Structures are given as C-alpha cells and as structure tokens.
Amino acid sequence: MIPFPHQLELADAVVGKLREHGLAYLAAEERTGKTLAAILACEQLGIKTVLVVTKKKAVPDWVSTLASYPV
C-alpha cells in the first residue's frame, strides 16, 4: 500500500496536532484518505491504541485497510 502525497501531508499535520494538543480530529469527505493518514500518524508516533468514531458502514474499510497495511 503506497500512500498518496496528500495522505502523507495529512499524517504529518495529525502528528503536529497530537504533539501540540494531545488529540486530533479528522473530518473530511468519504474516500479522501483519512483512514491511511490516521494509521500513518499513529505509526510515526508509536501509538498502539486509537479511538475511531465513524459510521457503522465505514468499519469494514478500516478493517480492510488495517489488514492490508504492513505491520
């Protein structure tokens, strides 16, 4: 899985917000790359546990992305 440039930029922005405020909130249109950006940000910071608040129909996409992401 190769992230798009905008996902890498978003991940860096999330890392900055987490370092500054201790939390980050991602809100954007569907299919914009939030899931992978969140995973990349967590990876950069070594975070192992995340609370994801999303629509029920988005859960399979999270599961699929996490399953295909190299650990």
PDB file of C-alpha atoms in Angstrom:
ATOM      1  CA  MET A   1       0.000   0.000   0.000  1.00  0.00           C
ATOM      2  CA  ILE A   2       1.547   3.273  -1.125  1.00  0.00           C
ATOM      3  CA  PRO A   3       0.073   6.451   0.372  1.00  0.00           C
ATOM      4  CA  PHE A   4      -0.735   9.424  -1.828  1.00  0.00           C
ATOM      5  CA  PRO A   5       1.177  12.671  -1.172  1.00  0.00           C
ATOM      6  CA  HIS A   6      -1.891  14.288   0.396  1.00  0.00           C
ATOM      7  CA  GLN A   7      -2.172  11.390   2.857  1.00  0.00           C
ATOM      8  CA  LEU A   8       1.436  11.856   3.930  1.00  0.00           C
ATOM      9  CA  GLU A   9       0.829  15.594   4.391  1.00  0.00           C
ATOM     10  CA  LEU A  10      -2.317  14.907   6.419  1.00  0.00           C
ATOM     11  CA  ALA A  11      -0.459  12.373   8.573  1.00  0.00           C
ATOM     12  CA  ASP A  12       2.230  14.966   9.311  1.00  0.00           C
ATOM     13  CA  ALA A  13      -0.452  17.514  10.219  1.00  0.00           C
ATOM     14  CA  VAL A  14      -2.101  14.983  12.552  1.00  0.00           C
ATOM     15  CA  VAL A  15       1.240  14.294  14.228  1.00  0.00           C
ATOM     16  CA  GLY A  16       1.683  18.030  14.776  1.00  0.00           C
ATOM     17  CA  LYS A  17      -1.781  18.372  16.320  1.00  0.00           C
ATOM     18  CA  LEU A  18      -1.235  15.358  18.554  1.00  0.00           C
ATOM     19  CA  ARG A  19       2.059  16.739  19.799  1.00  0.00           C
ATOM     20  CA  GLU A  20       0.599  20.208  20.350  1.00  0.00           C
ATOM     21  CA  HIS A  21      -2.822  19.345  21.773  1.00  0.00           C
ATOM     22  CA  GLY A  22      -2.748  15.647  22.662  1.00  0.00           C
ATOM     23  CA  LEU A  23      -5.590  14.842  20.266  1.00  0.00           C
ATOM     24  CA  ALA A  24      -6.528  15.138  16.628  1.00  0.00           C
ATOM     25  CA  TYR A  25      -9.848  15.088  14.808  1.00  0.00           C
ATOM     26  CA  LEU A  26     -10.057  14.127  11.154  1.00  0.00           C
ATOM     27  CA  ALA A  27     -13.188  15.165   9.324  1.00  0.00           C
ATOM     28  CA  ALA A  28     -13.472  15.170   5.545  1.00  0.00           C
ATOM     29  CA  GLU A  29     -15.494  13.737   2.703  1.00  0.00           C
ATOM     30  CA  GLU A  30     -15.607   9.989   2.194  1.00  0.00           C
ATOM     31  CA  ARG A  31     -12.800   8.387   0.200  1.00  0.00           C
ATOM     32  CA  THR A  32     -10.304  11.187   0.866  1.00  0.00           C
ATOM     33  CA  GLY A  33      -7.669   9.063   2.618  1.00  0.00           C
ATOM     34  CA  LYS A  34      -8.373   9.748   6.288  1.00  0.00           C
ATOM     35  CA  THR A  35      -8.001   6.118   7.352  1.00  0.00           C
ATOM     36  CA  LEU A  36      -4.496   5.645   5.987  1.00  0.00           C
ATOM     37  CA  ALA A  37      -3.440   9.118   7.144  1.00  0.00           C
ATOM     38  CA  ALA A  38      -4.543   8.245  10.681  1.00  0.00           C
ATOM     39  CA  ILE A  39      -2.677   4.932  10.543  1.00  0.00           C
ATOM     40  CA  LEU A  40       0.478   6.650   9.259  1.00  0.00           C
ATOM     41  CA  ALA A  41       0.311   9.287  12.007  1.00  0.00           C
ATOM     42  CA  CYS A  42      -0.061   6.624  14.675  1.00  0.00           C
ATOM     43  CA  GLU A  43       2.845   4.708  13.220  1.00  0.00           C
ATOM     44  CA  GLN A  44       5.065   7.817  13.300  1.00  0.00           C
ATOM     45  CA  LEU A  45       4.301   8.328  16.989  1.00  0.00           C
ATOM     46  CA  GLY A  46       4.323   4.667  18.019  1.00  0.00           C
ATOM     47  CA  ILE A  47       0.683   4.825  19.083  1.00  0.00           C
ATOM     48  CA  LYS A  48      -0.860   1.384  19.534  1.00  0.00           C
ATOM     49  CA  THR A  49      -4.417   2.238  20.647  1.00  0.00           C
ATOM     50  CA  VAL A  50      -6.798   4.619  18.864  1.00  0.00           C
ATOM     51  CA  LEU A  51     -10.439   5.511  19.316  1.00  0.00           C
ATOM     52  CA  VAL A  52     -12.173   5.648  15.942  1.00  0.00           C
ATOM     53  CA  VAL A  53     -15.605   7.254  15.833  1.00  0.00           C
ATOM     54  CA  THR A  54     -17.201   6.649  12.473  1.00  0.00           C
ATOM     55  CA  LYS A  55     -20.312   5.497  10.720  1.00  0.00           C
ATOM     56  CA  LYS A  56     -21.030   1.793  11.008  1.00  0.00           C
ATOM     57  CA  LYS A  57     -20.730   1.384   7.230  1.00  0.00           C
ATOM     58  CA  ALA A  58     -17.111   2.637   7.376  1.00  0.00           C
ATOM     59  CA  VAL A  59     -15.917  -0.084   9.777  1.00  0.00           C
ATOM     60  CA  PRO A  60     -15.253  -2.673   7.025  1.00  0.00           C
ATOM     61  CA  ASP A  61     -12.989  -0.162   5.264  1.00  0.00           C
ATOM     62  CA  TRP A  62     -10.986   0.304   8.469  1.00  0.00           C
ATOM     63  CA  VAL A  63     -10.681  -3.454   8.910  1.00  0.00           C
ATOM     64  CA  SER A  64      -9.634  -3.897   5.286  1.00  0.00           C
ATOM     65  CA  THR A  65      -7.039  -1.109   5.424  1.00  0.00           C
ATOM     66  CA  LEU A  66      -5.550  -2.391   8.667  1.00  0.00           C
ATOM     67  CA  ALA A  67      -5.425  -5.959   7.331  1.00  0.00           C
ATOM     68  CA  SER A  68      -3.565  -4.877   4.198  1.00  0.00           C
ATOM     69  CA  TYR A  69      -1.191  -2.498   5.996  1.00  0.00           C
ATOM     70  CA  PRO A  70       2.242  -3.988   6.672  1.00  0.00           C
ATOM     71  CA  VAL A  71       2.942  -4.181  10.379  1.00  0.00           C
TER      72      VAL A  71
END
